[in-house]
Amino acid sequence: MNCINKFMKTCLVRPCGRTISTTSGLNIYFSKTEEKARSNAVVKEAERAVGYPTSFLSLRWILNDEIANIASHIRKLLGTNHPLLKTAKSLLLRNEQATWGLIVLLVSKVAGLNSSFSELECDRTADILHSQRILAEVTEMIKTSHLIHKGLVNITASTENPSDMNFGNTLALLCGDYLLSTSFIEIARLKNFYVQETMSSTLRDLSESEFIGLRGNQNQPLPSKPLAIQKQVDIPLKFGVEPFELENVLGNMKAEWILRNVLGGGSLLGKGCQSSLILANHESHVQELGYTLGRSLALAWQASLERDLIKEETFSLVSAPVMFHLEYEPSFYTEIEKGVYDYASIDYDLIRKVVSGGPGLDKTLELQDEFSAIALDVLDKFADSESKVALTNIIKSL
Amino acid sequence: MRRVFALGENPVTTVLAMASIGSGRLCARVQEKLCQWGQYTRREAYSCVRTKIGSQTAPRVPQERQNEKHSQSLAATAASTVSAGCWHPCSRPEIAGTARSFSTMRTQQPGSLPEYQIDPYHLLEDDLKDVYIYIRDALRRGTYQDDLYEIATYYFDGHGKAIRPMVAILMARAINYHIYKEKSGLLSSQREVAMISEMIHTASLVHDDVIDQSDFRRGKPSVNVMWNHKKVTMAGDFILAVASIMIARLRNNDVTLVLSQVVTDLVQGEFMQLGSKETENERFAHYLTKTYRKTASLIANSVKSVTMLAGADEQLADVSYQYGRNLGLAFQLVDDLLDFVSSSAAMGKPTAADLKLGLATAPVLFACEKYPELNPMIMRRFQEPGDVERAFDLVHKSRGLEQTQYLAKQHCQEAVRLANLLEESPYQKGLIVAADYVLNRMK
């Protein structure tokens, strides 16, 4: 059963991936390749701890008829430049990075089962309940579905190849919906109302994330105009199903970033972990720890990604370095504002240069450290174990 | 809606007056039933009196003198409600055209009241009005963002046909009466299911509009034209998410499973539409499965859910499910038929839409028998210039439309047969009338 996975991994793993040790003694060369390889090793250790590789392309998916059917439709898009192709490719080749499913499984294992669970009534492998594994998969599915739905193209009079784009949109919509409907059925089969409510609210939060703030013509997010006086606004931890309030958030650059990313992912990972702990019958204060851990980890991860992505040709204008720079130099907003009228006129090179020259990158690192610290702090409250070490390593290697 | 009738002192007379029936024609059992209904239905018994759906005939002159005045005012008020601008699906006498010749279906049952017709929309007026208010409320509580709320509630303005909540609530009340007799109030959980089914339906409509790039639906510019595709897709997801939270709050595992299955069926139905089959036989089976998944599944499973919530046993739940399934199939068949016969203004969306999207629906599939040249057109999904027009013509020339109507009628009759397994009540009668309405609607 694992042969297909092994095959895929051998095709994709870099030659040095397996030989670098995870102990800190060998950190002499700090090249990017080795850093990446080290984090791959961390992920593999973690995957071993939870019983099997959790990449999106696990056997279950390959053998699924529906996916094969969908794949054949997606093939028709080859040659077009619909975003769905890029998304599909990045999903298939993502074997080396830690996935959110993996995080949910690790958190499940770290917290263990509540004492009220009897040995006999649970169905588990490697100390993780079958229901928790399903939840991990559901978390991945919802995340992927949102990613796919974000990959639609707004077709206007000036769009090239509108019928290809429309076909791509159709597929993207249906794939996303397929993943969502499968998630709902799986969640329903868990027969736990709190989990159902909680996970449904993550979809609500994800859909809200696409509406916040100013948008370009392809719904690309743009920062709001920085307020003259920046306030420290707290984005509360929401364990239930209530939506987030927007008052006082837009314009306060740090708070805006946090809200955007909580809605866009923090809530999903947080509530995924929280739900997993619900399934293990943990008390609410433990569930809340799961939420905090997941949410902070997602935010730290995002900050770390954005520090790298600003070096790319194009990058998100609401990424942390840009937001912090606007906080520091509000007058720079005029450059960004151009995107409101015509997103194509954005001068990425200029923005990259200015932001790199300012405090943006450093502050982003601070932000990442802030959330990593919260995550590690919460993690510390749990008993020591192999999976706790694995999770700690993942957080530290961001 | 303003009070149409004045309540007389004696409920029996009032009900008889409303029914416009001479008492001599009623048997004792029915009279007793009328008595009971008069007592508890109160405002709900403000059923609009109509002699035959789909046509205007002169009101019957009742034998009792005291009813005469009532019935004349009834005719006047019935006529005025038609012209009052409130759209009522049952009263479309002014629409001419080929569709009218398809419009009669007798719903006489042995032992039933020959002229007493129930109008489900009036019967459930309060319930239905509340459904949209509650849905908008639930969506409002789901977000603080105004533009998301605006897109999401765009279709919940009460202008749609509201078939799904109507059927769900009818079935709920009919089943409640069947099991509990007089204590047949609507459970709030059943009302929630009606709302959820409408929300799931709307979410799928919103997503369909992105795919179909449709310009208008229900007489309004469709959501796409006003906002962009991505926002609209997310709004659809939002509606689905809120519906999902509501399903969880029902705290009923079986209902949750049943309703979650609906969403999967909807998606799979859409996928089926992307592909096509080779042989004629396969095609029809494919079409029926697709139709079940896209339309009938939601209706069937929502009536099954309300039945389960009433505490019914499996057998009764199955009766509802089959009723819903047959009704849903008939609904879609008529929809496909109307795409060929009605004009744009009446439908609220442009016609021959299915052909233009490359879809071969029942009329076309039936027409293939007589005109095999339709086969290659179907295979290439009517892409070549002139295909759509030619196919449209051929369908009209063939017996495709008749055959589709016949099939829809079969399903309606089956639905009626199932509804008759339930205890008689205005709501149970309403289920029968609903089947009739589905068959004879013009929009």
CSV table of C-alpha atoms in Angstrom, one decimal, chain B residues 40-398:
chain,number,residue,atom,x,y,z
B,40,TYR,CA,-58.3,25.1,14.6
B,41,THR,CA,-57.2,26.4,11.3
B,42,ARG,CA,-58.5,29.9,11.9
B,43,ARG,CA,-56.6,32.3,9.8
B,44,GLU,CA,-54.9,29.5,8.0
B,45,ALA,CA,-58.2,28.6,6.5
B,46,TYR,CA,-58.2,31.7,4.5
B,47,SER,CA,-57.7,29.6,1.4
B,48,CYS,CA,-58.4,31.4,-1.8
B,49,VAL,CA,-61.3,29.7,-3.4
B,50,ARG,CA,-60.8,28.6,-6.9
B,51,THR,CA,-62.8,26.2,-8.9
B,52,LYS,CA,-60.3,24.8,-11.3
B,53,ILE,CA,-56.6,25.6,-11.4
B,54,GLY,CA,-55.4,27.2,-14.6
B,55,SER,CA,-58.7,28.5,-15.9
B,56,GLN,CA,-61.4,31.0,-14.9
B,57,THR,CA,-64.9,29.7,-14.6
B,58,ALA,CA,-67.9,31.3,-13.1
B,59,PRO,CA,-68.3,30.7,-9.3
B,60,ARG,CA,-70.9,28.1,-8.4
B,61,VAL,CA,-74.1,29.3,-7.0
B,62,PRO,CA,-74.5,27.7,-3.6
B,63,GLN,CA,-77.8,26.4,-2.5
B,64,GLU,CA,-77.9,28.1,0.8
B,65,ARG,CA,-79.1,31.7,0.6
B,66,GLN,CA,-76.9,33.0,3.3
B,67,ASN,CA,-73.8,31.9,1.4
B,68,GLU,CA,-74.8,33.7,-1.7
B,69,LYS,CA,-73.5,37.1,-0.6
B,70,HIS,CA,-70.3,35.5,0.6
B,71,SER,CA,-69.6,33.7,-2.6
B,72,GLN,CA,-70.1,36.7,-4.7
B,73,SER,CA,-67.8,38.7,-2.7
B,74,LEU,CA,-65.4,35.8,-2.8
B,75,ALA,CA,-65.4,35.9,-6.6
B,76,ALA,CA,-64.7,39.6,-6.5
B,77,THR,CA,-62.0,39.3,-4.0
B,78,ALA,CA,-60.5,36.3,-5.8
B,79,ALA,CA,-60.4,38.4,-8.9
B,80,SER,CA,-58.9,41.3,-7.1
B,81,THR,CA,-56.1,39.3,-5.6
B,82,VAL,CA,-55.1,38.3,-9.1
B,83,SER,CA,-54.8,41.8,-10.2
B,84,ALA,CA,-53.5,43.1,-6.9
B,85,GLY,CA,-50.0,42.6,-8.2
B,86,CYS,CA,-49.1,39.9,-5.7
B,87,TRP,CA,-47.8,37.2,-7.8
B,88,HIS,CA,-49.8,34.1,-7.3
B,89,PRO,CA,-48.7,31.0,-9.1
B,90,CYS,CA,-52.1,29.4,-9.5
B,91,SER,CA,-53.8,32.2,-11.3
B,92,ARG,CA,-52.4,32.7,-14.7
B,93,PRO,CA,-55.5,32.8,-16.9
B,94,GLU,CA,-54.2,35.5,-19.1
B,95,ILE,CA,-51.1,33.6,-20.4
B,96,ALA,CA,-52.0,32.1,-23.8
B,97,GLY,CA,-49.9,29.8,-25.9
B,98,THR,CA,-49.1,26.2,-26.3
B,99,ALA,CA,-48.4,25.6,-22.7
B,100,ARG,CA,-52.1,26.1,-21.8
B,101,SER,CA,-53.1,23.0,-23.6
B,102,PHE,CA,-50.9,21.1,-21.2
B,103,SER,CA,-52.5,22.8,-18.2
B,104,THR,CA,-55.3,20.5,-17.0
B,105,MET,CA,-54.9,17.7,-14.6
B,106,ARG,CA,-57.8,16.6,-12.6
B,107,THR,CA,-57.2,16.0,-9.0
B,108,GLN,CA,-60.5,14.4,-8.1
B,109,GLN,CA,-60.2,11.6,-5.6
B,110,PRO,CA,-63.1,9.3,-4.7
B,111,GLY,CA,-64.7,10.6,-1.5
B,112,SER,CA,-63.0,13.9,-1.6
B,113,LEU,CA,-64.6,17.3,-1.7
B,114,PRO,CA,-65.2,17.9,-5.4
B,115,GLU,CA,-64.9,21.7,-5.5
B,116,TYR,CA,-63.0,22.5,-2.4
B,117,GLN,CA,-59.5,23.4,-3.6
B,118,ILE,CA,-56.6,24.1,-1.2
B,119,ASP,CA,-54.1,26.7,-2.1
B,120,PRO,CA,-50.8,25.8,-0.4
B,121,TYR,CA,-49.3,29.2,-0.8
B,122,HIS,CA,-52.2,30.8,1.0
B,123,LEU,CA,-52.4,28.0,3.5
B,124,LEU,CA,-48.8,28.5,4.5
B,125,GLU,CA,-48.6,32.2,3.9
B,126,ASP,CA,-47.3,33.1,7.4
B,127,ASP,CA,-44.9,30.2,7.5
B,128,LEU,CA,-43.4,31.1,4.1
B,129,LYS,CA,-43.2,34.8,4.8
B,130,ASP,CA,-41.3,34.0,8.0
B,131,VAL,CA,-38.9,31.6,6.2
B,132,TYR,CA,-37.3,34.4,4.2
B,133,ILE,CA,-37.1,36.7,7.1
B,134,TYR,CA,-35.4,34.1,9.2
B,135,ILE,CA,-33.0,33.2,6.5
B,136,ARG,CA,-31.9,36.8,6.1
B,137,ASP,CA,-31.6,37.0,9.8
B,138,ALA,CA,-29.3,33.9,10.0
B,139,LEU,CA,-27.1,35.3,7.2
B,140,ARG,CA,-27.0,38.7,8.9
B,141,ARG,CA,-25.8,37.1,12.1
B,142,GLY,CA,-23.1,35.3,10.1
B,143,THR,CA,-21.1,38.3,9.1
B,144,TYR,CA,-20.4,41.9,9.9
B,145,GLN,CA,-19.5,42.6,6.3
B,146,ASP,CA,-22.2,44.4,4.5
B,147,ASP,CA,-21.2,43.5,0.9
B,148,LEU,CA,-21.0,39.9,1.7
B,149,TYR,CA,-24.5,40.1,3.3
B,150,GLU,CA,-25.8,42.0,0.3
B,151,ILE,CA,-24.7,39.4,-2.2
B,152,ALA,CA,-25.8,36.5,-0.1
B,153,THR,CA,-29.3,37.9,0.5
B,154,TYR,CA,-29.8,39.0,-3.1
B,155,TYR,CA,-31.8,35.9,-4.0
B,156,PHE,CA,-33.7,35.7,-0.7
B,157,ASP,CA,-36.1,38.5,-1.4
B,158,GLY,CA,-39.2,36.4,-1.6
B,159,HIS,CA,-39.5,36.6,-5.4
B,160,GLY,CA,-38.6,33.0,-6.0
B,161,LYS,CA,-41.1,30.2,-6.3
B,162,ALA,CA,-40.2,29.0,-2.8
B,163,ILE,CA,-41.3,25.5,-3.9
B,164,ARG,CA,-38.8,23.8,-1.6
B,165,PRO,CA,-39.7,25.4,1.7
B,166,MET,CA,-43.4,25.2,0.7
B,167,VAL,CA,-43.3,21.5,0.1
B,168,ALA,CA,-41.1,20.9,3.2
B,169,ILE,CA,-43.5,22.8,5.4
B,170,LEU,CA,-46.6,21.2,3.8
B,171,MET,CA,-45.1,17.8,4.4
B,172,ALA,CA,-44.1,18.7,7.9
B,173,ARG,CA,-47.6,19.8,8.8
B,174,ALA,CA,-49.2,16.9,7.0
B,175,ILE,CA,-47.0,14.4,8.8
B,176,ASN,CA,-47.6,16.1,12.1
B,177,TYR,CA,-51.3,15.8,11.6
B,178,HIS,CA,-50.9,12.2,10.4
B,179,ILE,CA,-49.1,11.2,13.6
B,180,TYR,CA,-50.5,13.6,16.2
B,181,LYS,CA,-53.9,14.6,14.8
B,182,GLU,CA,-55.0,17.9,16.2
B,183,LYS,CA,-51.7,18.8,17.7
B,184,SER,CA,-50.1,19.5,14.3
B,185,GLY,CA,-48.2,22.7,15.0
B,186,LEU,CA,-45.0,23.2,13.0
B,187,LEU,CA,-41.9,22.3,15.0
B,188,SER,CA,-39.2,24.9,14.9
B,189,SER,CA,-36.7,22.3,13.7
B,190,GLN,CA,-39.0,21.5,10.8
B,191,ARG,CA,-39.1,25.2,9.9
B,192,GLU,CA,-35.3,25.2,10.1
B,193,VAL,CA,-35.1,22.4,7.6
B,194,ALA,CA,-37.3,24.4,5.2
B,195,MET,CA,-34.9,27.3,5.6
B,196,ILE,CA,-31.9,25.1,5.2
B,197,SER,CA,-33.2,23.5,2.0
B,198,GLU,CA,-33.9,26.9,0.5
B,199,MET,CA,-30.4,28.0,1.5
B,200,ILE,CA,-28.7,25.0,0.0
B,201,HIS,CA,-30.7,25.5,-3.2
B,202,THR,CA,-29.8,29.1,-3.4
B,203,ALA,CA,-26.1,28.4,-2.8
B,204,SER,CA,-26.1,26.0,-5.7
B,205,LEU,CA,-28.0,28.6,-7.8
B,206,VAL,CA,-25.4,31.2,-7.0
B,207,HIS,CA,-22.6,28.8,-8.0
B,208,ASP,CA,-24.5,27.7,-11.1
B,209,ASP,CA,-24.8,31.3,-12.2
B,210,VAL,CA,-21.0,31.6,-12.1
B,211,ILE,CA,-20.7,28.6,-14.3
B,212,ASP,CA,-23.5,29.5,-16.7
B,213,GLN,CA,-22.6,33.1,-16.8
B,214,SER,CA,-26.2,33.8,-16.7
B,215,ASP,CA,-27.5,37.3,-17.0
B,216,PHE,CA,-30.7,37.0,-15.2
B,217,ARG,CA,-32.7,34.7,-13.1
B,218,ARG,CA,-36.0,35.3,-11.3
B,219,GLY,CA,-36.5,38.4,-13.3
B,220,LYS,CA,-33.5,40.1,-11.8
B,221,PRO,CA,-30.0,40.5,-13.1
B,222,SER,CA,-28.2,37.5,-11.8
B,223,VAL,CA,-25.7,37.9,-9.1
B,224,ASN,CA,-22.7,37.7,-11.5
B,225,VAL,CA,-23.5,40.7,-13.5
B,226,MET,CA,-23.5,42.9,-10.4
B,227,TRP,CA,-20.4,41.6,-8.7
B,228,ASN,CA,-17.4,39.6,-9.8
B,229,HIS,CA,-17.1,35.8,-10.1
B,230,LYS,CA,-14.8,35.4,-7.1
B,231,LYS,CA,-16.9,37.3,-4.7
B,232,VAL,CA,-20.0,35.5,-5.8
B,233,THR,CA,-18.4,32.1,-5.4
B,234,MET,CA,-17.4,33.0,-1.9
B,235,ALA,CA,-20.9,34.3,-1.1
B,236,GLY,CA,-22.2,30.9,-2.2
B,237,ASP,CA,-19.7,29.2,0.1
B,238,PHE,CA,-20.8,31.6,2.9
B,239,ILE,CA,-24.5,30.6,2.5
B,240,LEU,CA,-23.5,26.9,2.5
B,241,ALA,CA,-21.5,27.5,5.7
B,242,VAL,CA,-24.3,29.2,7.5
B,243,ALA,CA,-26.7,26.4,6.4
B,244,SER,CA,-24.3,23.9,7.7
B,245,ILE,CA,-24.1,25.5,11.1
B,246,MET,CA,-27.9,25.5,11.2
B,247,ILE,CA,-27.9,21.8,10.3
B,248,ALA,CA,-25.6,21.1,13.2
B,249,ARG,CA,-27.9,23.0,15.5
B,250,LEU,CA,-30.7,20.6,14.8
B,251,ARG,CA,-28.8,18.1,16.9
B,252,ASN,CA,-30.1,15.2,14.9
B,253,ASN,CA,-27.5,12.9,13.4
B,254,ASP,CA,-29.8,11.2,10.9
B,255,VAL,CA,-31.1,14.5,9.5
B,256,THR,CA,-27.5,15.8,9.3
B,257,LEU,CA,-26.4,12.8,7.3
B,258,VAL,CA,-29.4,13.1,5.0
B,259,LEU,CA,-29.0,16.8,4.4
B,260,SER,CA,-25.2,16.5,3.9
B,261,GLN,CA,-25.9,13.9,1.2
B,262,VAL,CA,-27.9,16.5,-0.6
B,263,VAL,CA,-24.9,18.8,-1.1
B,264,THR,CA,-22.8,15.9,-2.5
B,265,ASP,CA,-25.7,15.0,-4.8
B,266,LEU,CA,-25.9,18.6,-6.1
B,267,VAL,CA,-22.2,18.7,-6.9
B,268,GLN,CA,-22.2,15.3,-8.5
B,269,GLY,CA,-25.2,16.3,-10.6
B,270,GLU,CA,-23.2,19.2,-11.9
B,271,PHE,CA,-20.2,17.0,-12.7
B,272,MET,CA,-22.5,14.7,-14.6
B,273,GLN,CA,-23.5,17.6,-16.7
B,274,LEU,CA,-20.0,18.1,-17.8
B,275,GLY,CA,-19.7,14.7,-19.3
B,276,SER,CA,-22.0,13.0,-21.8
B,277,LYS,CA,-22.8,9.4,-22.8
B,278,GLU,CA,-22.6,7.6,-26.1
B,279,THR,CA,-25.8,5.6,-26.6
B,280,GLU,CA,-29.4,6.8,-26.4
B,281,ASN,CA,-30.3,4.4,-23.6
B,282,GLU,CA,-27.3,5.4,-21.5
B,283,ARG,CA,-28.1,9.0,-22.2
B,284,PHE,CA,-31.6,8.9,-20.8
B,285,ALA,CA,-30.5,7.0,-17.7
B,286,HIS,CA,-27.7,9.5,-17.3
B,287,TYR,CA,-30.2,12.4,-17.6
B,288,LEU,CA,-32.5,10.9,-15.0
B,289,THR,CA,-29.7,10.3,-12.5
B,290,LYS,CA,-28.5,13.8,-13.1
B,291,THR,CA,-31.9,15.2,-12.7
B,292,TYR,CA,-32.4,13.3,-9.5
B,293,ARG,CA,-29.1,14.6,-8.1
B,294,LYS,CA,-29.6,18.2,-9.2
B,295,THR,CA,-33.2,18.7,-8.3
B,296,ALA,CA,-35.1,15.8,-6.7
B,297,SER,CA,-32.5,14.9,-4.1
B,298,LEU,CA,-32.9,18.2,-2.2
B,299,ILE,CA,-36.7,18.0,-2.2
B,300,ALA,CA,-36.8,14.3,-1.3
B,301,ASN,CA,-34.3,14.6,1.4
B,302,SER,CA,-35.8,17.7,3.0
B,303,VAL,CA,-39.2,16.2,3.2
B,304,LYS,CA,-37.7,13.1,4.6
B,305,SER,CA,-35.9,15.1,7.2
B,306,VAL,CA,-39.0,16.9,8.4
B,307,THR,CA,-40.7,13.6,8.6
B,308,MET,CA,-37.8,12.1,10.7
B,309,LEU,CA,-37.9,15.2,13.0
B,310,ALA,CA,-41.6,14.5,13.6
B,311,GLY,CA,-40.6,11.2,15.1
B,312,ALA,CA,-42.0,9.1,12.2
B,313,ASP,CA,-40.9,5.5,11.6
B,314,GLU,CA,-38.8,4.4,8.6
B,315,GLN,CA,-41.8,3.4,6.5
B,316,LEU,CA,-43.4,6.8,6.8
B,317,ALA,CA,-40.1,8.5,6.2
B,318,ASP,CA,-39.8,6.5,3.0
B,319,VAL,CA,-43.3,7.6,1.9
B,320,SER,CA,-42.2,11.2,2.2
B,321,TYR,CA,-39.0,10.6,0.5
B,322,GLN,CA,-40.7,9.0,-2.5
B,323,TYR,CA,-43.2,11.8,-2.6
B,324,GLY,CA,-40.4,14.3,-2.7
B,325,ARG,CA,-38.4,12.3,-5.3
B,326,ASN,CA,-41.3,12.1,-7.7
B,327,LEU,CA,-42.3,15.7,-7.2
B,328,GLY,CA,-38.7,16.8,-7.8
B,329,LEU,CA,-38.3,14.8,-10.9
B,330,ALA,CA,-41.6,16.1,-12.3
B,331,PHE,CA,-40.5,19.6,-11.4
B,332,GLN,CA,-37.3,19.3,-13.4
B,333,LEU,CA,-39.1,17.7,-16.3
B,334,VAL,CA,-41.5,20.5,-16.5
B,335,ASP,CA,-38.7,23.0,-16.2
B,336,ASP,CA,-37.0,21.4,-19.1
B,337,LEU,CA,-40.2,21.4,-21.0
B,338,LEU,CA,-40.8,25.1,-20.2
B,339,ASP,CA,-37.4,25.9,-21.6
B,340,PHE,CA,-38.9,25.0,-25.0
B,341,VAL,CA,-42.3,26.6,-24.7
B,342,SER,CA,-42.4,29.7,-22.7
B,343,SER,CA,-41.2,33.1,-23.5
B,344,SER,CA,-38.5,35.0,-21.7
B,345,ALA,CA,-40.7,37.4,-19.9
B,346,ALA,CA,-42.8,34.7,-18.2
B,347,MET,CA,-39.8,32.7,-17.0
B,348,GLY,CA,-37.6,35.3,-15.7
B,349,LYS,CA,-34.7,33.7,-17.5
B,350,PRO,CA,-34.0,33.4,-21.2
B,351,THR,CA,-35.3,30.2,-23.0
B,352,ALA,CA,-33.6,27.6,-25.0
B,353,ALA,CA,-31.0,28.2,-22.3
B,354,ASP,CA,-30.3,24.5,-22.0
B,355,LEU,CA,-29.6,24.0,-25.6
B,356,LYS,CA,-27.3,27.0,-25.6
B,357,LEU,CA,-25.4,25.5,-22.8
B,358,GLY,CA,-25.1,22.3,-24.7
B,359,LEU,CA,-27.4,20.3,-22.5
B,360,ALA,CA,-29.7,17.7,-24.0
B,361,THR,CA,-32.8,17.5,-21.8
B,362,ALA,CA,-35.8,15.2,-21.9
B,363,PRO,CA,-37.6,16.9,-24.8
B,364,VAL,CA,-34.5,16.6,-27.0
B,365,LEU,CA,-33.8,13.0,-25.9
B,366,PHE,CA,-37.3,12.0,-26.8
B,367,ALA,CA,-37.2,13.8,-30.1
B,368,CYS,CA,-34.1,11.8,-31.0
B,369,GLU,CA,-36.4,8.8,-31.7
B,370,LYS,CA,-38.1,10.6,-34.6
B,371,TYR,CA,-35.2,12.7,-35.7
B,372,PRO,CA,-31.9,10.8,-35.4
B,373,GLU,CA,-30.1,13.7,-36.8
B,374,LEU,CA,-30.2,15.1,-33.3
B,375,ASN,CA,-27.7,12.5,-32.2
B,376,PRO,CA,-24.6,14.1,-33.6
B,377,MET,CA,-25.8,17.4,-32.4
B,378,ILE,CA,-26.1,16.1,-28.9
B,379,MET,CA,-22.6,14.6,-29.1
B,380,ARG,CA,-21.1,17.9,-30.0
B,381,ARG,CA,-23.3,19.7,-27.5
B,382,PHE,CA,-25.0,22.0,-30.1
B,383,GLN,CA,-21.8,23.9,-30.6
B,384,GLU,CA,-22.0,24.4,-34.3
B,385,PRO,CA,-23.8,27.4,-35.6
B,386,GLY,CA,-27.4,26.7,-36.4
B,387,ASP,CA,-27.5,23.7,-34.1
B,388,VAL,CA,-29.5,25.3,-31.4
B,389,GLU,CA,-32.2,26.6,-33.8
B,390,ARG,CA,-32.5,23.4,-35.7
B,391,ALA,CA,-32.7,21.3,-32.5
B,392,PHE,CA,-35.4,23.7,-31.2
B,393,ASP,CA,-37.4,23.3,-34.3
B,394,LEU,CA,-37.1,19.5,-34.4
B,395,VAL,CA,-38.2,19.2,-30.8
B,396,HIS,CA,-41.3,21.2,-31.5
B,397,LYS,CA,-42.0,19.1,-34.6
B,398,SER,CA,-41.6,15.8,-32.8
